[in-house]
Coordinates of C-alpha atoms and ligand atoms in Angstrom, one line a residue:
X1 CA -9.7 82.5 -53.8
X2 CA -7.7 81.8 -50.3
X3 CA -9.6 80.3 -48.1
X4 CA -9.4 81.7 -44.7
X5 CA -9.4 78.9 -41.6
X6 CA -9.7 79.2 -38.2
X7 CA -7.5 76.5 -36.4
X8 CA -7.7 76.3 -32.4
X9 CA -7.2 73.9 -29.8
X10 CA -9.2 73.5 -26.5
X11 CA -8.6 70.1 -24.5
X12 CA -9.9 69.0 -21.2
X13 CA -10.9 65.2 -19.7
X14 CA -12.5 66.2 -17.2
X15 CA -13.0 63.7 -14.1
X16 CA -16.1 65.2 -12.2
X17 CA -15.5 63.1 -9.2
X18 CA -12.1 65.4 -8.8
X19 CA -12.2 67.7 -6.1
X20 CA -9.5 69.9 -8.3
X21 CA -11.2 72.8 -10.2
X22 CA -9.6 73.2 -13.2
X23 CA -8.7 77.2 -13.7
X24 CA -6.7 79.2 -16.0
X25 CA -3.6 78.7 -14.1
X26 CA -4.2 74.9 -14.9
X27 CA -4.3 75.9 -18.6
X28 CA -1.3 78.3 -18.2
X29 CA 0.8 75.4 -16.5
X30 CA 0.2 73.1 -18.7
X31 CA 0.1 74.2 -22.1
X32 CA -1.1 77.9 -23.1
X33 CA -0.5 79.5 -26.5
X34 CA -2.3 82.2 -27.8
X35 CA -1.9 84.1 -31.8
X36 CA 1.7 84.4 -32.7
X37 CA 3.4 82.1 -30.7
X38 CA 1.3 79.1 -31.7
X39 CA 3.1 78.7 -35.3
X40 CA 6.5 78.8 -33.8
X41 CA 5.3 76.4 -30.7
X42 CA 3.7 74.0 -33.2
X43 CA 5.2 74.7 -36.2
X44 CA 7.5 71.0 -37.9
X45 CA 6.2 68.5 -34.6
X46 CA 4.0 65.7 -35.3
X47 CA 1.2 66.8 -33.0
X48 CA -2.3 68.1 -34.6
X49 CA -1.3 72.4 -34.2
X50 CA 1.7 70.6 -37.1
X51 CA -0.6 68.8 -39.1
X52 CA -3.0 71.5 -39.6
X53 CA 0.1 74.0 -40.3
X54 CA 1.2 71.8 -43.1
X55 CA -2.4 71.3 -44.4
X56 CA -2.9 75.1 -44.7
X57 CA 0.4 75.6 -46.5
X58 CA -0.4 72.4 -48.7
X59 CA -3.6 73.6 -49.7
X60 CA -3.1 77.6 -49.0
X61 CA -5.6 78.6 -46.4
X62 CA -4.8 81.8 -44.8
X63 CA -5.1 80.8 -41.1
X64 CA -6.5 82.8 -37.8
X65 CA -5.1 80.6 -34.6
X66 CA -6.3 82.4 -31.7
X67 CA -5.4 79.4 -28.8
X68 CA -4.2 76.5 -28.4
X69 CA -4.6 75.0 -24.7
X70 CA -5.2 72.0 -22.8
X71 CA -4.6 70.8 -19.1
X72 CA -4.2 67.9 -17.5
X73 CA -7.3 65.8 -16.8
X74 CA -8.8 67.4 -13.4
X75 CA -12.4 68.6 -12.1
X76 CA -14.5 70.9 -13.8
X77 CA -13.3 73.4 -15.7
X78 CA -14.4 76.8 -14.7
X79 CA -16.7 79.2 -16.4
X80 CA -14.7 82.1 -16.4
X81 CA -11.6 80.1 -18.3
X82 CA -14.2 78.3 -20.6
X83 CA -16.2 81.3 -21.8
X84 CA -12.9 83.3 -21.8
X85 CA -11.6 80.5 -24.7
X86 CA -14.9 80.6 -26.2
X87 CA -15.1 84.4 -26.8
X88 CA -11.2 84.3 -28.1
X89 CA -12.0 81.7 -30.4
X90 CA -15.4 83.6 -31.2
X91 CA -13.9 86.4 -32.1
X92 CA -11.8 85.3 -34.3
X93 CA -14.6 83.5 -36.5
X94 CA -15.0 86.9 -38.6
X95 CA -15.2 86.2 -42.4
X96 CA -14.1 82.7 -42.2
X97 CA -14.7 79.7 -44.8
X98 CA -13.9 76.8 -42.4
X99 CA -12.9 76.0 -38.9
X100 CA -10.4 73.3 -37.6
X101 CA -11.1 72.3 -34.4
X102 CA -8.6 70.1 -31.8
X103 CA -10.8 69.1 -28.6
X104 CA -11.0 66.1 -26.3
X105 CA -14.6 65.8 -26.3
X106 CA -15.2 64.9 -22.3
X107 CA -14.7 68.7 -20.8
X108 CA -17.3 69.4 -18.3
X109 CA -17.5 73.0 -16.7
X110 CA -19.0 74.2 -13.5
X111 CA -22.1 74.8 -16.0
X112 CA -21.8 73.1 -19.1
X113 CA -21.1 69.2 -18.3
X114 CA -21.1 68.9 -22.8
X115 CA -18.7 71.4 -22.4
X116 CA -17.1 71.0 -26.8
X117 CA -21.2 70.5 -27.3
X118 CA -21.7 74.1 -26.1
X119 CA -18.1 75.4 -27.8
X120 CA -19.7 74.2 -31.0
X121 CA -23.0 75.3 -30.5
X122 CA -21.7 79.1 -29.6
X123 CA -19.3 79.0 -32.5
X124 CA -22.1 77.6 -35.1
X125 CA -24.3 79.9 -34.1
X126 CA -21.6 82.9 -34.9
X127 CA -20.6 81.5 -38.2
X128 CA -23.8 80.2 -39.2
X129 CA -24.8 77.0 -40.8
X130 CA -23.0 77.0 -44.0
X131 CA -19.6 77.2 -42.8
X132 CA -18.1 73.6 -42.6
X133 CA -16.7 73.1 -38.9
X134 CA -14.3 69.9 -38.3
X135 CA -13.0 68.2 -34.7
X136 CA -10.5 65.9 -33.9
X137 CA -11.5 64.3 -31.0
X138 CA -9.7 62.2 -28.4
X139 CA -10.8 58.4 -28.6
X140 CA -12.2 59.0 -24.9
X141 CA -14.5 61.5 -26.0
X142 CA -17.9 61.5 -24.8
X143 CA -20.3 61.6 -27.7
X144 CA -23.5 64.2 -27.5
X145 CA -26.3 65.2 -30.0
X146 CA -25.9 68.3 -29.5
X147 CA -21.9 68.2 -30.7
X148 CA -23.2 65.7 -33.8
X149 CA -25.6 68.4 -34.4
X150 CA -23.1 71.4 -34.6
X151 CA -19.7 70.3 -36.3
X152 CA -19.5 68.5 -40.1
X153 CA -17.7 65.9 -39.3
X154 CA -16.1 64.0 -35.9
X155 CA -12.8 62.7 -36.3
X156 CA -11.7 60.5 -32.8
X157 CA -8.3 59.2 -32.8
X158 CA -7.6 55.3 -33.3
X159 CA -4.6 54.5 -31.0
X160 CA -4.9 53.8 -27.4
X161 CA -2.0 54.8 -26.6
X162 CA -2.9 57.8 -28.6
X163 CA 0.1 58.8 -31.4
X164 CA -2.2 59.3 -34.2
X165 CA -3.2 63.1 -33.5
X166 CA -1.6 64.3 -36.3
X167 CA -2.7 61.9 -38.9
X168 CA -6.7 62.2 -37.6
X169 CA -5.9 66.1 -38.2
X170 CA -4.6 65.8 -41.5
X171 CA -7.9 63.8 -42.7
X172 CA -9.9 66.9 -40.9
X173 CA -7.9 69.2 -43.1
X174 CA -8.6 67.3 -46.0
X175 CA -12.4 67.1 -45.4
X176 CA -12.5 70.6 -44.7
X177 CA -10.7 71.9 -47.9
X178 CA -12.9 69.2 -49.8
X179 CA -16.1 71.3 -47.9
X180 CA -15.2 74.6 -48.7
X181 CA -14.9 74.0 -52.4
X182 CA -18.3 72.8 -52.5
X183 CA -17.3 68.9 -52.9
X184 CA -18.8 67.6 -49.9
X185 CA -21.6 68.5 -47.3
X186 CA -21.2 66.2 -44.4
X187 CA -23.2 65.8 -41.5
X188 CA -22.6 64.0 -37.8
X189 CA -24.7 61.1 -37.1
X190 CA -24.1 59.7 -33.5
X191 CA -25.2 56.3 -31.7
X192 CA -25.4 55.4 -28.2
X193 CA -26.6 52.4 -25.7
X194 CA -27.5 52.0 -22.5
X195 CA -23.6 51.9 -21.4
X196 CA -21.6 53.3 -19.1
X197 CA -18.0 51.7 -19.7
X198 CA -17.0 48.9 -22.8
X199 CA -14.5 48.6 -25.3
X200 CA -11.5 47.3 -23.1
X201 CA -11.5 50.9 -21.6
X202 CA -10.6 52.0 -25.6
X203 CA -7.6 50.0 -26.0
X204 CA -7.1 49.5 -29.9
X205 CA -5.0 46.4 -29.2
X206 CA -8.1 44.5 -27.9
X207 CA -10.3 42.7 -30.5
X208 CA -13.5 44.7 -29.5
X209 CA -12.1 48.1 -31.0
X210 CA -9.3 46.5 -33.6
X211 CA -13.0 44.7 -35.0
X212 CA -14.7 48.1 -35.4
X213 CA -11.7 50.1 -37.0
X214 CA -11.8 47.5 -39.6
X215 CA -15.1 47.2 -40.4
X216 CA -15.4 51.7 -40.0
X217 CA -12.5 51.1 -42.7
X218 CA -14.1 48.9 -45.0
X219 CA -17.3 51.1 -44.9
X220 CA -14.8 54.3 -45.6
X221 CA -12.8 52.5 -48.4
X222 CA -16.3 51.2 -50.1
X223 CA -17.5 54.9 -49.7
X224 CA -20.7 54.7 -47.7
X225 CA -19.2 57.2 -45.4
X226 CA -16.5 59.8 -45.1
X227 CA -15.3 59.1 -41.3
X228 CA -16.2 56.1 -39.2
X229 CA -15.3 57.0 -35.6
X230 CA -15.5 54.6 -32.1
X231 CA -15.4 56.7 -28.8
X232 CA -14.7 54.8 -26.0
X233 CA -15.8 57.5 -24.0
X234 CA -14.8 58.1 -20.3
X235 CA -16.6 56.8 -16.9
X236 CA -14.9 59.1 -14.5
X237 CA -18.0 61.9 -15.1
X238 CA -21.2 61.8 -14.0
X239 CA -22.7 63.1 -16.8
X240 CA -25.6 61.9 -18.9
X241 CA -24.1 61.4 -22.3
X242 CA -21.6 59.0 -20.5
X243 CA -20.7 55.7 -22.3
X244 CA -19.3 54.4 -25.6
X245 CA -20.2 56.1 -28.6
X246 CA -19.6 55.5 -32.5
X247 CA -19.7 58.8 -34.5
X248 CA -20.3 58.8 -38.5
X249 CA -19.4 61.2 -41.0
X250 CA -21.5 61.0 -44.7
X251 CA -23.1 63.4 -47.1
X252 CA -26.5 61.6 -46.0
X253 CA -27.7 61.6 -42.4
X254 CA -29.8 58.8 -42.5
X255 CA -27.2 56.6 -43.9
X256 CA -24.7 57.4 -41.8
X257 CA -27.2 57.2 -38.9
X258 CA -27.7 53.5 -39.7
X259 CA -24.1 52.8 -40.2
X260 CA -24.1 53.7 -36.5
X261 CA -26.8 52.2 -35.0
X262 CA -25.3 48.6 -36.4
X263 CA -21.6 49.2 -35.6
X264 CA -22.9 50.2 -31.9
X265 CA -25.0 46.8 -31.9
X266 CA -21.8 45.1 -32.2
X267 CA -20.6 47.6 -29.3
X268 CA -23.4 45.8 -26.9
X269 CA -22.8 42.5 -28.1
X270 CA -19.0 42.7 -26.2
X271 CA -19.3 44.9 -23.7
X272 CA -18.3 42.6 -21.2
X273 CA -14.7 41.9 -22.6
X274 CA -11.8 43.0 -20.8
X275 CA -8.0 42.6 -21.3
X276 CA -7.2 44.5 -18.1
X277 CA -5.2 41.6 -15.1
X278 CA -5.0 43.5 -12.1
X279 CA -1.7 42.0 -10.1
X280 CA -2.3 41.9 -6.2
X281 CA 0.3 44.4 -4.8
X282 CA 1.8 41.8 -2.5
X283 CA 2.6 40.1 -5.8
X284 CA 4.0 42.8 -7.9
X285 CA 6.2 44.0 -5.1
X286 CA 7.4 40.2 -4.8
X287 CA 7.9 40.2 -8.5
X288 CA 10.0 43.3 -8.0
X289 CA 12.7 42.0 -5.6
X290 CA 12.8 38.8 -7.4
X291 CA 14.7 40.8 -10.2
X292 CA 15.7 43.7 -8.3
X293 CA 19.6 42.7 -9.6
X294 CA 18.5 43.4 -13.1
X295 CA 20.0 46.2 -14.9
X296 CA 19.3 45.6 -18.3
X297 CA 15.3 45.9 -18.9
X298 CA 12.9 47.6 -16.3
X299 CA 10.0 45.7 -14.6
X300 CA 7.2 47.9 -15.2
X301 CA 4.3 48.2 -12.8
X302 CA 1.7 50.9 -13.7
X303 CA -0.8 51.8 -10.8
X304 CA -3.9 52.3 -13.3
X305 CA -6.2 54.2 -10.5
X306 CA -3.4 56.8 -10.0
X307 CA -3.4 57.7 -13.3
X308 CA -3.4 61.8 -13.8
X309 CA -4.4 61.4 -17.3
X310 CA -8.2 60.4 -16.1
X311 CA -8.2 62.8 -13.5
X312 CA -6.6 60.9 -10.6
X313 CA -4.4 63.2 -8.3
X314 CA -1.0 61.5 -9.1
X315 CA -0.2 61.9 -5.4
X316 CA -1.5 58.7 -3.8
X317 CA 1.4 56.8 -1.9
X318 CA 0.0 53.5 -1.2
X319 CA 2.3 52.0 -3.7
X320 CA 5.6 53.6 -3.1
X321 CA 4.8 53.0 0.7
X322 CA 4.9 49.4 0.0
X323 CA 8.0 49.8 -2.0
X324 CA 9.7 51.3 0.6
X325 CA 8.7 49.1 2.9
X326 CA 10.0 46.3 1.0
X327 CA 13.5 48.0 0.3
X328 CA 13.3 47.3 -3.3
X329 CA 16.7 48.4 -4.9
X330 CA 17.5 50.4 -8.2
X331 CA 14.2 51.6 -8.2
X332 CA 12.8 54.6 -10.9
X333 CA 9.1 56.0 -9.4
X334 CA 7.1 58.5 -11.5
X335 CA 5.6 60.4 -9.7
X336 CA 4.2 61.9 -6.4
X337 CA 2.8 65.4 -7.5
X338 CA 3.2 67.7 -4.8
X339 CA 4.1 71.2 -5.5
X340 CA 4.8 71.8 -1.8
X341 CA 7.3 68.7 -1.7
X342 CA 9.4 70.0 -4.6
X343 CA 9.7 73.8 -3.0
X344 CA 11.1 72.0 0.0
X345 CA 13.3 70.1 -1.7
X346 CA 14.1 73.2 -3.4
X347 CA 14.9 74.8 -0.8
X348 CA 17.1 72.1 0.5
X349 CA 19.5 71.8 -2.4
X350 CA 20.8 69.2 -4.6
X351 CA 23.2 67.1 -2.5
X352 CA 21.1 67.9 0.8
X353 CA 19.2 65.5 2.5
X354 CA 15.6 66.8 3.2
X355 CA 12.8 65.3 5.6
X356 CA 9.3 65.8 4.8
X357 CA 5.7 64.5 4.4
X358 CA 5.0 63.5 0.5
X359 CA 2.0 63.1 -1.3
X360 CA -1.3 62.1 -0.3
X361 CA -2.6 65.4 0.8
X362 CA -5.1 65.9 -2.2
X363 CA -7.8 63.4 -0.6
X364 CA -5.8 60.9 1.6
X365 CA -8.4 59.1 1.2
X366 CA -8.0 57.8 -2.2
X367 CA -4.8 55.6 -2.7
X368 CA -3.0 56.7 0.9
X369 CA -1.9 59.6 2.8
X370 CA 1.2 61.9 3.2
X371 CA 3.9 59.9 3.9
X372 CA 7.3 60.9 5.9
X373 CA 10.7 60.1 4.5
X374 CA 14.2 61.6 4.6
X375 CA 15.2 61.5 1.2
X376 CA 18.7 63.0 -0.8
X377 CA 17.9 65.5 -3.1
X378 CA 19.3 64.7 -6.1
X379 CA 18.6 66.9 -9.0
X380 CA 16.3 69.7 -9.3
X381 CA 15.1 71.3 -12.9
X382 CA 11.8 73.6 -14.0
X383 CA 10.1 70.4 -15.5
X384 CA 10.5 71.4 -18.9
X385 CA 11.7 69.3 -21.6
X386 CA 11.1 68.1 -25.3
X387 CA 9.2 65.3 -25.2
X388 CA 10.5 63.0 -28.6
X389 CA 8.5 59.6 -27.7
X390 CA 5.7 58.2 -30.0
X391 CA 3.1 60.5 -27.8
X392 CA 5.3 63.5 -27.3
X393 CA 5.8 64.5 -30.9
X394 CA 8.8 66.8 -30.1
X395 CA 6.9 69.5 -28.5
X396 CA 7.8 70.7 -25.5
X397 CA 6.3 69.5 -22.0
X398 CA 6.6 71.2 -18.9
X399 CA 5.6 69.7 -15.2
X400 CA 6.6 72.4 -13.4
X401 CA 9.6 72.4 -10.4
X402 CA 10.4 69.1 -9.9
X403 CA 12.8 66.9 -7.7
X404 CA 14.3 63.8 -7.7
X405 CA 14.5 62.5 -4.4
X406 CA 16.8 59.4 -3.8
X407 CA 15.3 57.6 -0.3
X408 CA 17.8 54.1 -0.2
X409 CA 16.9 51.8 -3.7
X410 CA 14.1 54.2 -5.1
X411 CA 14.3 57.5 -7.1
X412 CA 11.6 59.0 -6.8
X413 CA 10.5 62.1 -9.0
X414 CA 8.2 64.7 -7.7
X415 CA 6.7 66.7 -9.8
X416 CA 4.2 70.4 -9.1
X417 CA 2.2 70.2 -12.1
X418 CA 0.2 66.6 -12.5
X419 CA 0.8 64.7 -15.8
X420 CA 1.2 60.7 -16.2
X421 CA 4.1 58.5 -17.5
X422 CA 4.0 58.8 -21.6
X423 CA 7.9 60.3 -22.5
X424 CA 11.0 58.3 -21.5
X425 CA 12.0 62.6 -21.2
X426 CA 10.1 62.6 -17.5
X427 CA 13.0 60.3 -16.3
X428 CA 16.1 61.2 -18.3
X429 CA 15.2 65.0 -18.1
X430 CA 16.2 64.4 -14.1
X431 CA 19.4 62.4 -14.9
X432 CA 17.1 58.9 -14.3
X433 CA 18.0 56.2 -17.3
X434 CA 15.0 54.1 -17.1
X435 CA 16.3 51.0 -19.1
X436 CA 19.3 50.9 -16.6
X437 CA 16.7 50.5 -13.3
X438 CA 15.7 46.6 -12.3
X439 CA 12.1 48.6 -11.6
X440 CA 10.0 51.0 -13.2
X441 CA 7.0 52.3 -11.9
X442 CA 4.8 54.9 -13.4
X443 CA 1.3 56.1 -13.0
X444 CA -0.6 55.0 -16.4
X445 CA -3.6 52.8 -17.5
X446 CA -2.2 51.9 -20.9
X447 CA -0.3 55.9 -22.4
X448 CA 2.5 54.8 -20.6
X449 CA 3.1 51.5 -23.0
X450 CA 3.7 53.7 -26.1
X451 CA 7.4 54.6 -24.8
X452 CA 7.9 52.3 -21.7
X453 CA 6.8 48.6 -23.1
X454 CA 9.6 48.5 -25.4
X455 CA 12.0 48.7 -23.1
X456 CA 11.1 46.8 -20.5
X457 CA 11.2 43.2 -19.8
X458 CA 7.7 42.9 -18.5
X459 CA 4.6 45.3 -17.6
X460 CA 2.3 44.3 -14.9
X461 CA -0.6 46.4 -13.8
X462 CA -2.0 47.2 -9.9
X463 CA -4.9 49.1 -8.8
X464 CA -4.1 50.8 -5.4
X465 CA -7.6 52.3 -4.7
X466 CA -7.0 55.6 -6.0
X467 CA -10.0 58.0 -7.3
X468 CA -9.6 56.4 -11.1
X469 CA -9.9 52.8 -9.7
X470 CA -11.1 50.2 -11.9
X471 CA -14.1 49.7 -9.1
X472 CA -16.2 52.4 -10.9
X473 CA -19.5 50.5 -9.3
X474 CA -18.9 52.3 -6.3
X475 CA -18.5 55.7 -7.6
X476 CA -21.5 58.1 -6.6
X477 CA -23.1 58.5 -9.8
X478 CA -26.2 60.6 -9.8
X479 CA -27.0 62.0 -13.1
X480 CA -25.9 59.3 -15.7
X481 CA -29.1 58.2 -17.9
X482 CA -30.5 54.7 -16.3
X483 CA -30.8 52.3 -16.5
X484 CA -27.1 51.9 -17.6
X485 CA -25.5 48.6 -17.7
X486 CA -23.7 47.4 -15.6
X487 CA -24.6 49.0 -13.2
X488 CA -28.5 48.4 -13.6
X489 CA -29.5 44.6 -14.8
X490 CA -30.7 45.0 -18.8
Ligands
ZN501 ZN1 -7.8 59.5 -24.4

């Protein structure tokens, strides 16, 4: 008998403090695929659409793919996009044995702030509860009940940067063939504490989460559970599920619910450790000119609250302000994101000079306003490129119009849709060799690491104030469960 799948994709981290609603054009700019085009889009790349390809040929699944989309992280994704994915992916449940899900696991809507608790829920509901359904979930994935209670089994990934997408895929595929021929019944147990941010921010190079990935191996490998999974999960939502989360996968519920409760324990016990070393900005830019004759391996500073992959607006200028101001030389910046920028530098022309007001329009407010600078333009493309880095997988990327504008030292590349530094591709795709430049400076808590750390000589971190600032005690949190440390003594 062939075993018919139903294999989608639906990804959104959703920052609720972002003014930016996040609408189908978000979707469309970013990455939209819908029925036919998915195999060919995904088809040979190490990304999870690949993995669950080669699983269905492997174990010969006739597959349904109605969608595979994701945006950057932004504000709430709207109803009309989110029910729109839903009933596509709905529609396609008809006489199937299993569905294989890709989702981040912090969307929020307008409506639904467990936005992949209420996918599931809808799409158990159609197939009903004998049909085994299995996600692969981002490591920053807010953990609910209510998506515990409608999937089989919760698979987060475990790299911070995050390259394992296509492995945790594979292991879904395996659990779900396992399922549909009767071998396995799995269930979702899910623990929690009073937390609202721990785990060195998910970084699986810090002992917190390298501890728990060993011990959720140990209890895979001696077979009291199927999938051990630690969610970091992700502060910038004011939701009430917010917080760390471990997720565990096992025939029997109660089990697996204990396995959790004790892992998270140990989840409480650090949840003060951090690895993350702000550098004052003074310092960093002084660290900057003190090598700024080096052409062999970049400096790297990364502006952590900037960072467009937790929702910040990539377009705050408080750092490149201060590296103009300081004349730093041989300079590569990614990126200001400012659609109306790269049109007028468009309509300037490569080998123009253009004068202009760039960035900081989103919310001046957070990380610096607009700034003005006459700048060379010196290459233009559509954004799009194969990204071949350890994130990128070789699927294609696209960032919409973009610019590189040359103002003295610094190249700066301006880009119209928002995405952080991961793929060397976002530089050399504009003519920019980033191991050739005495600086590099991207916008990145800890992706960016994956490709840029190996070639640079050092990486130093900065937090200019923008909305994903480390200083999440000041955000205006009003619906997060209390009390919640740290914000509440416990
Ligand atoms: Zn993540």
């Amino acid at each position: 008998m062939v075993n018919r799948v139903l294999v989608a994709e639906f990804m959104h981290e959703t920052n609720t403090f972002s003014v930016q609603v996040t609408d189908e054009n978000a979707f469309r700019n970013s990455c939209y695929y819908l029925d036919n085009d998915i195999p060919g889009a995904f088809g040979g790349t190490r990304t999870s659409m690949g993995a669950a390809f080669e699983a269905a040929e492997k174990y010969g699944w006739s597959v349904v793919h109605p969608i595979v989309t994701s945006a950057n992280p932004s504000g709430r994704v709207t109803d009309d996009f989110f029910d729109a994915v839903s009933e596509r992916i709905l529609n396609s449940c008809q006489g199937v044995d299993g569905v294989l899900l890709h989702l981040h696991g912090s969307m929020s809507t307008q409506t639904h702030d467990d936005g992949e608790g209420e996918l599931l829920a809808r799409i158990r509901s159609r197939v009903g509860p004998n049909i085994p359904i299995m996600a692969v979930l981002d490591l920053h994935a807010t953990l609910t009940q209510k998506m515990a209670a409608n999937a089989n089994a919760l698979i987060s990934y475990r790299t911070y940067p995050h390259i394992d997408q296509y492995e945790r895929t594979w292991q879904a595929a395996e659990l779900l063939e396992k399922a549909m021929g009767g071998e396995i019944s799995p269930k979702v147990a899910v623990s929690r504490r009073p937390i609202l941010y721990a785990l060195d921010g998910g970084r699986t190079t810090s002992p917190p989460m390298m501890e728990l990935l060993s011990r959720g191996d140990r209890i895979e490998a001696a077979g009291q559970a199927l999938v051990v999974s630690v969610q970091a999960g992700f502060s910038s939502a004011d939701v009430q599920d917010i917080g760390p989360s471990i997720a565990v996968t096992a025939n029997d519920l109660t089990s697996a619910q204990s396995i959790a409760d004790e892992l998270m324990d140990y989840v409480w016990e650090q949840r003060t450790f951090s690895s993350i070393h702000f550098t004052p900005l003074e310092q960093a830019i002084a660290k900057a000119k003190a090598g700024e004759g080096r052409a062999d391996k970049p400096l790297v500073i990364a502006d952590y609250s900037d960072n467009p992959g937790s929702g910040a607006y990539g377009d705050a200028t408080r750092l490149l302000q201060a590296v103009l101001d300081a004349d730093l030389q041989n300079v590569g910046f990614y990126a200001i994101c400012d659609p109306e920028a790269a049109l007028q530098a468009q309509a300037a022309g490569v080998g123009n000079s253009v004068t202009l007001m760039l960035g900081g329009k989103v919310d001046p407010s957070m990380g610096g306003g607009p700034i003005k600078v006459t700048a060379h333009v010196a290459a233009l493309t559509d954004g799009s490129f194969i990204a071949y880095g350890p994130m990128g997988g070789g699927a294609r990327r696209n960032y919409g119009l973009s610019a590189l504008l040359r103002v003295g030292g610094v190249e700066i590349i301006v880009i119209s849709h928002n995405g952080q530094a991961t793929d060397l591709g976002q530089f050399t795709s504009l003519g920019v060799d980033p191991t050739r430049k005495s600086t590099i400076i991207v916008k990145s808590m800890q992706h960016f690491r994956a490709a840029f750390e190996p070639i640079s000589r050092e990486v130093i971190e900065v937090d200019t104030g923008a909305l994903s600032t480390r200083n999440f005690l000041e955000r205006p949190y009003k619906n997060i469960r209390r009390p919640i440390w740290p914000l509440d003594p416990l």
